[in-house]
Amino acid sequence: SQTIHQWPATLVQPVGSPLSLECTVEGTSNPNLYWYRQAAGRGLQLLFYSVGIGQISSEVPQNLSASRPQDRQFILSSKKLLLSDSGFYLCAWSVEFEGSPLHFGNGTRLTVT
Amino acid sequence: DAKTTQPTSMDCAEGRAANLPCNHSTISGNEYVYWYRQIHSQGPQYIIHGLKNNETNEMASLIITEDRKSSTLILPHATLRDTAVYYCIVGEYGNKLVFGAGTILRVKS
């Protein structure tokens, strides 16, 4: 069966520090991968998605970037964190055909101080 | 923007069926109806999805009206652990799925 791993679960970082969040998927090949952010009390906002190695689409302009160095690895990064980057970051995967649901990881709660 | 309308919150007695409604009057022919739930501080959990026909799995049943403009998620015997935010989403797949505010379901003993 397929599993998705995200780490770390929680992170507290000072403003201006770099960020690297990692997500890996097991049990499937060539998945579509996604990064979402959820601000406190808000809905999920799609940040990036990837349909293959090195292929990244950005949904919103922001202080973050994403990379996909391997088929089942998705990384969210920032060179300098802002206070507004605080939130709950979720990685998800799916396969690319109609009717394919998203499957989410357990998320990383980031607090920028 | 989300293409669905859901009540902000609902209460349900433990052991009773929870019926969560969703309106999606602008759904197009190739868009599915997906349901997820999110328990506090966890990632959204996939529950069920369907295109035209009613669907049932070990977690819930999904009833879609014949005109596909609305649907209902049914949790047959709600427990306290079913307290969560429930999201109804319409879309084809993947990045086309837009999450709205959802319905806060409170199951009470």
PDB file of C-alpha atoms in Angstrom:
ATOM      1  CA  SER A   1       0.000   0.000   0.000  1.00  0.00           C
ATOM      2  CA  GLN A   2       1.010   3.598  -0.512  1.00  0.00           C
ATOM      3  CA  THR A   3       2.274   5.772   2.311  1.00  0.00           C
ATOM      4  CA  ILE A   4       3.363   9.392   2.531  1.00  0.00           C
ATOM      5  CA  HIS A   5       5.846  10.740   5.025  1.00  0.00           C
ATOM      6  CA  GLN A   6       6.409  14.338   6.054  1.00  0.00           C
ATOM      7  CA  TRP A   7       8.944  15.700   8.473  1.00  0.00           C
ATOM      8  CA  PRO A   8       9.421  17.350  10.793  1.00  0.00           C
ATOM      9  CA  ALA A   9       6.006  17.385  12.490  1.00  0.00           C
ATOM     10  CA  THR A  10       6.634  20.750  14.134  1.00  0.00           C
ATOM     11  CA  LEU A  11       9.208  23.448  13.533  1.00  0.00           C
ATOM     12  CA  VAL A  12       9.950  26.811  15.107  1.00  0.00           C
ATOM     13  CA  GLN A  13      12.224  29.047  13.080  1.00  0.00           C
ATOM     14  CA  PRO A  14      13.326  32.680  13.435  1.00  0.00           C
ATOM     15  CA  VAL A  15      12.519  35.266  10.799  1.00  0.00           C
ATOM     16  CA  GLY A  16      15.181  35.336   8.103  1.00  0.00           C
ATOM     17  CA  SER A  17      16.266  31.726   8.587  1.00  0.00           C
ATOM     18  CA  PRO A  18      16.121  29.129   5.797  1.00  0.00           C
ATOM     19  CA  LEU A  19      13.531  26.363   5.548  1.00  0.00           C
ATOM     20  CA  SER A  20      13.517  22.863   4.156  1.00  0.00           C
ATOM     21  CA  LEU A  21      10.534  20.537   4.509  1.00  0.00           C
ATOM     22  CA  GLU A  22      10.667  17.088   3.002  1.00  0.00           C
ATOM     23  CA  CYS A  23       7.985  14.741   1.782  1.00  0.00           C
ATOM     24  CA  THR A  24       8.404  11.208   0.430  1.00  0.00           C
ATOM     25  CA  VAL A  25       5.905   8.758  -0.978  1.00  0.00           C
ATOM     26  CA  GLU A  26       6.250   4.982  -0.934  1.00  0.00           C
ATOM     27  CA  GLY A  27       4.420   2.281  -2.821  1.00  0.00           C
ATOM     28  CA  THR A  28       3.674   4.130  -6.051  1.00  0.00           C
ATOM     29  CA  SER A  29       5.584   5.318  -9.097  1.00  0.00           C
ATOM     30  CA  ASN A  30       5.430   8.682 -10.863  1.00  0.00           C
ATOM     31  CA  PRO A  31       2.884  10.231  -8.517  1.00  0.00           C
ATOM     32  CA  ASN A  32       1.687  13.799  -8.790  1.00  0.00           C
ATOM     33  CA  LEU A  33       2.916  15.651  -5.714  1.00  0.00           C
ATOM     34  CA  TYR A  34       1.508  18.725  -4.011  1.00  0.00           C
ATOM     35  CA  TRP A  35       2.343  21.244  -1.297  1.00  0.00           C
ATOM     36  CA  TYR A  36      -0.534  22.965   0.495  1.00  0.00           C
ATOM     37  CA  ARG A  37      -0.558  25.528   3.267  1.00  0.00           C
ATOM     38  CA  GLN A  38      -3.282  26.037   5.827  1.00  0.00           C
ATOM     39  CA  ALA A  39      -3.214  29.242   7.866  1.00  0.00           C
ATOM     40  CA  ALA A  40      -4.826  29.163  11.303  1.00  0.00           C
ATOM     41  CA  GLY A  41      -8.597  28.776  10.963  1.00  0.00           C
ATOM     42  CA  ARG A  42      -8.441  28.889   7.180  1.00  0.00           C
ATOM     43  CA  GLY A  43      -8.862  26.509   4.279  1.00  0.00           C
ATOM     44  CA  LEU A  44      -6.157  24.743   2.311  1.00  0.00           C
ATOM     45  CA  GLN A  45      -4.239  26.749  -0.274  1.00  0.00           C
ATOM     46  CA  LEU A  46      -2.382  24.931  -3.033  1.00  0.00           C
ATOM     47  CA  LEU A  47       1.195  26.239  -3.251  1.00  0.00           C
ATOM     48  CA  PHE A  48       2.954  23.938  -5.714  1.00  0.00           C
ATOM     49  CA  TYR A  49       2.338  20.790  -7.651  1.00  0.00           C
ATOM     50  CA  SER A  50       4.580  18.508  -9.676  1.00  0.00           C
ATOM     51  CA  VAL A  51       3.792  15.926 -12.334  1.00  0.00           C
ATOM     52  CA  GLY A  52       7.356  14.622 -12.610  1.00  0.00           C
ATOM     53  CA  ILE A  53      11.009  15.025 -11.646  1.00  0.00           C
ATOM     54  CA  GLY A  54      12.099  18.623 -12.042  1.00  0.00           C
ATOM     55  CA  GLN A  55       8.609  19.761 -13.092  1.00  0.00           C
ATOM     56  CA  ILE A  56       7.157  22.294 -10.671  1.00  0.00           C
ATOM     57  CA  SER A  57       4.117  24.512 -11.071  1.00  0.00           C
ATOM     58  CA  SER A  58       3.576  27.393  -8.692  1.00  0.00           C
ATOM     59  CA  GLU A  59       0.029  28.386  -7.869  1.00  0.00           C
ATOM     60  CA  VAL A  60       0.635  31.588  -5.941  1.00  0.00           C
ATOM     61  CA  PRO A  61       3.511  34.097  -5.782  1.00  0.00           C
ATOM     62  CA  GLN A  62       5.308  33.777  -2.501  1.00  0.00           C
ATOM     63  CA  ASN A  63       8.485  33.493  -0.539  1.00  0.00           C
ATOM     64  CA  LEU A  64       8.718  29.724  -1.010  1.00  0.00           C
ATOM     65  CA  SER A  65      10.042  27.359  -3.657  1.00  0.00           C
ATOM     66  CA  ALA A  66       9.658  23.657  -4.328  1.00  0.00           C
ATOM     67  CA  SER A  67      11.848  21.012  -5.877  1.00  0.00           C
ATOM     68  CA  ARG A  68      11.453  17.391  -6.898  1.00  0.00           C
ATOM     69  CA  PRO A  69      14.898  15.803  -7.086  1.00  0.00           C
ATOM     70  CA  GLN A  70      13.586  12.232  -7.197  1.00  0.00           C
ATOM     71  CA  ASP A  71      10.380  10.606  -8.382  1.00  0.00           C
ATOM     72  CA  ARG A  72       8.890  10.228  -4.924  1.00  0.00           C
ATOM     73  CA  GLN A  73      10.527  13.126  -3.101  1.00  0.00           C
ATOM     74  CA  PHE A  74       9.147  16.654  -2.850  1.00  0.00           C
ATOM     75  CA  ILE A  75      10.887  19.462  -0.983  1.00  0.00           C
ATOM     76  CA  LEU A  76       9.567  22.847   0.106  1.00  0.00           C
ATOM     77  CA  SER A  77      12.174  25.527   0.734  1.00  0.00           C
ATOM     78  CA  SER A  78      12.733  29.118   1.609  1.00  0.00           C
ATOM     79  CA  LYS A  79      15.945  31.132   1.739  1.00  0.00           C
ATOM     80  CA  LYS A  80      14.603  33.610   4.302  1.00  0.00           C
ATOM     81  CA  LEU A  81      11.435  32.988   6.276  1.00  0.00           C
ATOM     82  CA  LEU A  82       8.865  35.694   6.921  1.00  0.00           C
ATOM     83  CA  LEU A  83       6.394  35.853   9.794  1.00  0.00           C
ATOM     84  CA  SER A  84       3.623  35.316   7.241  1.00  0.00           C
ATOM     85  CA  ASP A  85       5.101  31.930   6.321  1.00  0.00           C
ATOM     86  CA  SER A  86       3.772  30.465   9.573  1.00  0.00           C
ATOM     87  CA  GLY A  87       1.162  27.793   9.027  1.00  0.00           C
ATOM     88  CA  PHE A  88       0.391  24.142   8.615  1.00  0.00           C
ATOM     89  CA  TYR A  89       2.137  22.691   5.557  1.00  0.00           C
ATOM     90  CA  LEU A  90       0.733  19.592   3.953  1.00  0.00           C
ATOM     91  CA  CYS A  91       2.161  17.344   1.286  1.00  0.00           C
ATOM     92  CA  ALA A  92      -0.143  15.208  -0.839  1.00  0.00           C
ATOM     93  CA  TRP A  93       0.048  12.773  -3.734  1.00  0.00           C
ATOM     94  CA  SER A  94      -2.272  11.467  -6.413  1.00  0.00           C
ATOM     95  CA  VAL A  95      -2.142   9.670  -9.717  1.00  0.00           C
ATOM     96  CA  GLU A  96      -3.055  11.547 -12.855  1.00  0.00           C
ATOM     97  CA  PHE A  97      -6.387  10.348 -14.050  1.00  0.00           C
ATOM     98  CA  GLU A  98      -9.931  11.510 -13.549  1.00  0.00           C
ATOM     99  CA  GLY A  99     -11.424  10.496 -10.272  1.00  0.00           C
ATOM    100  CA  SER A 100      -8.115  10.123  -8.505  1.00  0.00           C
ATOM    101  CA  PRO A 101      -8.281  11.428  -4.929  1.00  0.00           C
ATOM    102  CA  LEU A 102      -5.526  13.292  -3.119  1.00  0.00           C
ATOM    103  CA  HIS A 103      -3.817  11.543  -0.216  1.00  0.00           C
ATOM    104  CA  PHE A 104      -2.309  13.782   2.428  1.00  0.00           C
ATOM    105  CA  GLY A 105       0.538  13.459   4.863  1.00  0.00           C
ATOM    106  CA  ASN A 106       0.235  14.441   8.513  1.00  0.00           C
ATOM    107  CA  GLY A 107       1.662  17.902   7.953  1.00  0.00           C
ATOM    108  CA  THR A 108       4.324  20.168   9.423  1.00  0.00           C
ATOM    109  CA  ARG A 109       3.295  22.964  11.739  1.00  0.00           C
ATOM    110  CA  LEU A 110       5.711  25.847  11.141  1.00  0.00           C
ATOM    111  CA  THR A 111       5.930  28.789  13.486  1.00  0.00           C
ATOM    112  CA  VAL A 112       8.126  31.696  12.420  1.00  0.00           C
ATOM    113  CA  THR A 113       9.122  33.880  15.371  1.00  0.00           C
TER     114      THR A 113
ATOM    115  CA  ASP B   1     -12.773  29.631  -5.387  1.00  0.00           C
ATOM    116  CA  ALA B   2     -14.495  26.528  -4.082  1.00  0.00           C
ATOM    117  CA  LYS B   3     -17.388  25.341  -6.214  1.00  0.00           C
ATOM    118  CA  THR B   4     -19.389  23.981  -3.303  1.00  0.00           C
ATOM    119  CA  THR B   5     -21.615  25.330  -0.552  1.00  0.00           C
ATOM    120  CA  GLN B   6     -21.746  23.605   2.827  1.00  0.00           C
ATOM    121  CA  PRO B   7     -23.294  24.541   6.177  1.00  0.00           C
ATOM    122  CA  THR B   8     -20.800  26.089   8.538  1.00  0.00           C
ATOM    123  CA  SER B   9     -21.493  23.624  11.337  1.00  0.00           C
ATOM    124  CA  MET B  10     -23.698  20.716  12.372  1.00  0.00           C
ATOM    125  CA  ASP B  11     -24.319  18.698  15.499  1.00  0.00           C
ATOM    126  CA  CYS B  12     -25.072  14.994  15.673  1.00  0.00           C
ATOM    127  CA  ALA B  13     -25.837  12.660  18.548  1.00  0.00           C
ATOM    128  CA  GLU B  14     -23.436   9.796  19.087  1.00  0.00           C
ATOM    129  CA  GLY B  15     -24.710   6.586  17.513  1.00  0.00           C
ATOM    130  CA  ARG B  16     -27.037   8.382  15.124  1.00  0.00           C
ATOM    131  CA  ALA B  17     -26.477   8.889  11.423  1.00  0.00           C
ATOM    132  CA  ALA B  18     -24.755  12.113  10.424  1.00  0.00           C
ATOM    133  CA  ASN B  19     -26.001  13.540   7.134  1.00  0.00           C
ATOM    134  CA  LEU B  20     -23.792  16.269   5.718  1.00  0.00           C
ATOM    135  CA  PRO B  21     -25.222  18.180   2.735  1.00  0.00           C
ATOM    136  CA  CYS B  22     -23.318  19.854  -0.078  1.00  0.00           C
ATOM    137  CA  ASN B  23     -24.521  21.992  -2.959  1.00  0.00           C
ATOM    138  CA  HIS B  24     -22.567  22.044  -6.207  1.00  0.00           C
ATOM    139  CA  SER B  25     -24.961  23.494  -8.747  1.00  0.00           C
ATOM    140  CA  THR B  26     -22.237  24.394 -11.278  1.00  0.00           C
ATOM    141  CA  ILE B  27     -20.647  20.954 -11.421  1.00  0.00           C
ATOM    142  CA  SER B  28     -19.629  19.925 -14.918  1.00  0.00           C
ATOM    143  CA  GLY B  29     -20.028  16.526 -16.509  1.00  0.00           C
ATOM    144  CA  ASN B  30     -16.511  15.216 -15.876  1.00  0.00           C
ATOM    145  CA  GLU B  31     -16.154  16.515 -12.329  1.00  0.00           C
ATOM    146  CA  TYR B  32     -16.289  14.176  -9.361  1.00  0.00           C
ATOM    147  CA  VAL B  33     -17.605  14.857  -5.872  1.00  0.00           C
ATOM    148  CA  TYR B  34     -14.969  14.172  -3.215  1.00  0.00           C
ATOM    149  CA  TRP B  35     -15.322  14.182   0.554  1.00  0.00           C
ATOM    150  CA  TYR B  36     -12.492  14.637   3.019  1.00  0.00           C
ATOM    151  CA  ARG B  37     -12.353  15.266   6.714  1.00  0.00           C
ATOM    152  CA  GLN B  38      -9.751  16.945   8.878  1.00  0.00           C
ATOM    153  CA  ILE B  39      -9.326  16.315  12.543  1.00  0.00           C
ATOM    154  CA  HIS B  40      -7.521  19.092  14.373  1.00  0.00           C
ATOM    155  CA  SER B  41      -3.787  19.224  13.684  1.00  0.00           C
ATOM    156  CA  GLN B  42      -3.874  16.358  11.196  1.00  0.00           C
ATOM    157  CA  GLY B  43      -3.812  16.182   7.414  1.00  0.00           C
ATOM    158  CA  PRO B  44      -7.124  15.823   5.554  1.00  0.00           C
ATOM    159  CA  GLN B  45      -8.307  12.245   5.325  1.00  0.00           C
ATOM    160  CA  TYR B  46      -9.930  11.009   2.117  1.00  0.00           C
ATOM    161  CA  ILE B  47     -13.381   9.538   2.764  1.00  0.00           C
ATOM    162  CA  ILE B  48     -15.151   8.799  -0.506  1.00  0.00           C
ATOM    163  CA  HIS B  49     -15.824  10.123  -3.988  1.00  0.00           C
ATOM    164  CA  GLY B  50     -18.279   9.568  -6.821  1.00  0.00           C
ATOM    165  CA  LEU B  51     -19.274  10.764 -10.267  1.00  0.00           C
ATOM    166  CA  LYS B  52     -22.934   9.927 -10.796  1.00  0.00           C
ATOM    167  CA  ASN B  53     -23.819   6.845  -8.814  1.00  0.00           C
ATOM    168  CA  ASN B  54     -24.196   6.536  -5.081  1.00  0.00           C
ATOM    169  CA  GLU B  55     -21.115   5.090  -3.418  1.00  0.00           C
ATOM    170  CA  THR B  56     -20.478   3.251  -0.170  1.00  0.00           C
ATOM    171  CA  ASN B  57     -17.307   2.178   1.580  1.00  0.00           C
ATOM    172  CA  GLU B  58     -16.318   1.165   5.086  1.00  0.00           C
ATOM    173  CA  MET B  59     -16.383   4.758   6.289  1.00  0.00           C
ATOM    174  CA  ALA B  60     -19.424   6.363   4.696  1.00  0.00           C
ATOM    175  CA  SER B  61     -22.022   6.540   1.961  1.00  0.00           C
ATOM    176  CA  LEU B  62     -22.255   9.218  -0.703  1.00  0.00           C
ATOM    177  CA  ILE B  63     -25.640  10.057  -2.187  1.00  0.00           C
ATOM    178  CA  ILE B  64     -25.569  12.194  -5.348  1.00  0.00           C
ATOM    179  CA  THR B  65     -28.808  13.627  -6.724  1.00  0.00           C
ATOM    180  CA  GLU B  66     -29.803  12.679 -10.233  1.00  0.00           C
ATOM    181  CA  ASP B  67     -29.075  16.175 -11.564  1.00  0.00           C
ATOM    182  CA  ARG B  68     -25.711  16.062  -9.688  1.00  0.00           C
ATOM    183  CA  LYS B  69     -26.283  19.511  -8.246  1.00  0.00           C
ATOM    184  CA  SER B  70     -26.091  18.340  -4.657  1.00  0.00           C
ATOM    185  CA  SER B  71     -24.898  15.443  -2.562  1.00  0.00           C
ATOM    186  CA  THR B  72     -25.021  14.096   0.975  1.00  0.00           C
ATOM    187  CA  LEU B  73     -22.333  12.329   2.930  1.00  0.00           C
ATOM    188  CA  ILE B  74     -23.748   9.852   5.420  1.00  0.00           C
ATOM    189  CA  LEU B  75     -21.829   8.554   8.420  1.00  0.00           C
ATOM    190  CA  PRO B  76     -24.152   5.720   9.480  1.00  0.00           C
ATOM    191  CA  HIS B  77     -23.301   5.545  13.183  1.00  0.00           C
ATOM    192  CA  ALA B  78     -21.415   8.654  14.266  1.00  0.00           C
ATOM    193  CA  THR B  79     -18.918   8.395  17.103  1.00  0.00           C
ATOM    194  CA  LEU B  80     -17.071  11.071  19.054  1.00  0.00           C
ATOM    195  CA  ARG B  81     -14.038  10.367  16.872  1.00  0.00           C
ATOM    196  CA  ASP B  82     -15.992  11.567  13.838  1.00  0.00           C
ATOM    197  CA  THR B  83     -15.895  15.138  15.161  1.00  0.00           C
ATOM    198  CA  ALA B  84     -13.979  16.995  12.455  1.00  0.00           C
ATOM    199  CA  VAL B  85     -14.199  19.491   9.599  1.00  0.00           C
ATOM    200  CA  TYR B  86     -15.743  17.834   6.546  1.00  0.00           C
ATOM    201  CA  TYR B  87     -14.882  19.149   3.096  1.00  0.00           C
ATOM    202  CA  CYS B  88     -16.981  18.590   0.000  1.00  0.00           C
ATOM    203  CA  ILE B  89     -15.018  19.234  -3.195  1.00  0.00           C
ATOM    204  CA  VAL B  90     -15.864  18.960  -6.864  1.00  0.00           C
ATOM    205  CA  GLY B  91     -13.252  18.616  -9.548  1.00  0.00           C
ATOM    206  CA  GLU B  92     -11.551  16.203 -11.901  1.00  0.00           C
ATOM    207  CA  TYR B  93      -8.445  15.346  -9.891  1.00  0.00           C
ATOM    208  CA  GLY B  94      -5.267  16.669  -8.363  1.00  0.00           C
ATOM    209  CA  ASN B  95      -4.583  20.373  -8.612  1.00  0.00           C
ATOM    210  CA  LYS B  96      -8.115  20.959  -9.802  1.00  0.00           C
ATOM    211  CA  LEU B  97      -9.501  20.138  -6.351  1.00  0.00           C
ATOM    212  CA  VAL B  98     -10.173  23.343  -4.392  1.00  0.00           C
ATOM    213  CA  PHE B  99     -10.869  23.114  -0.675  1.00  0.00           C
ATOM    214  CA  GLY B 100     -13.434  25.476   0.827  1.00  0.00           C
ATOM    215  CA  ALA B 101     -14.233  26.160   4.472  1.00  0.00           C
ATOM    216  CA  GLY B 102     -16.064  22.875   5.058  1.00  0.00           C
ATOM    217  CA  THR B 103     -18.596  21.873   7.712  1.00  0.00           C
ATOM    218  CA  ILE B 104     -17.618  21.512  11.353  1.00  0.00           C
ATOM    219  CA  LEU B 105     -19.349  18.353  12.565  1.00  0.00           C
ATOM    220  CA  ARG B 106     -19.647  17.996  16.320  1.00  0.00           C
ATOM    221  CA  VAL B 107     -20.695  14.582  17.574  1.00  0.00           C
ATOM    222  CA  LYS B 108     -22.099  14.806  21.068  1.00  0.00           C
ATOM    223  CA  SER B 109     -22.657  12.087  23.660  1.00  0.00           C
TER     224      SER B 109
END
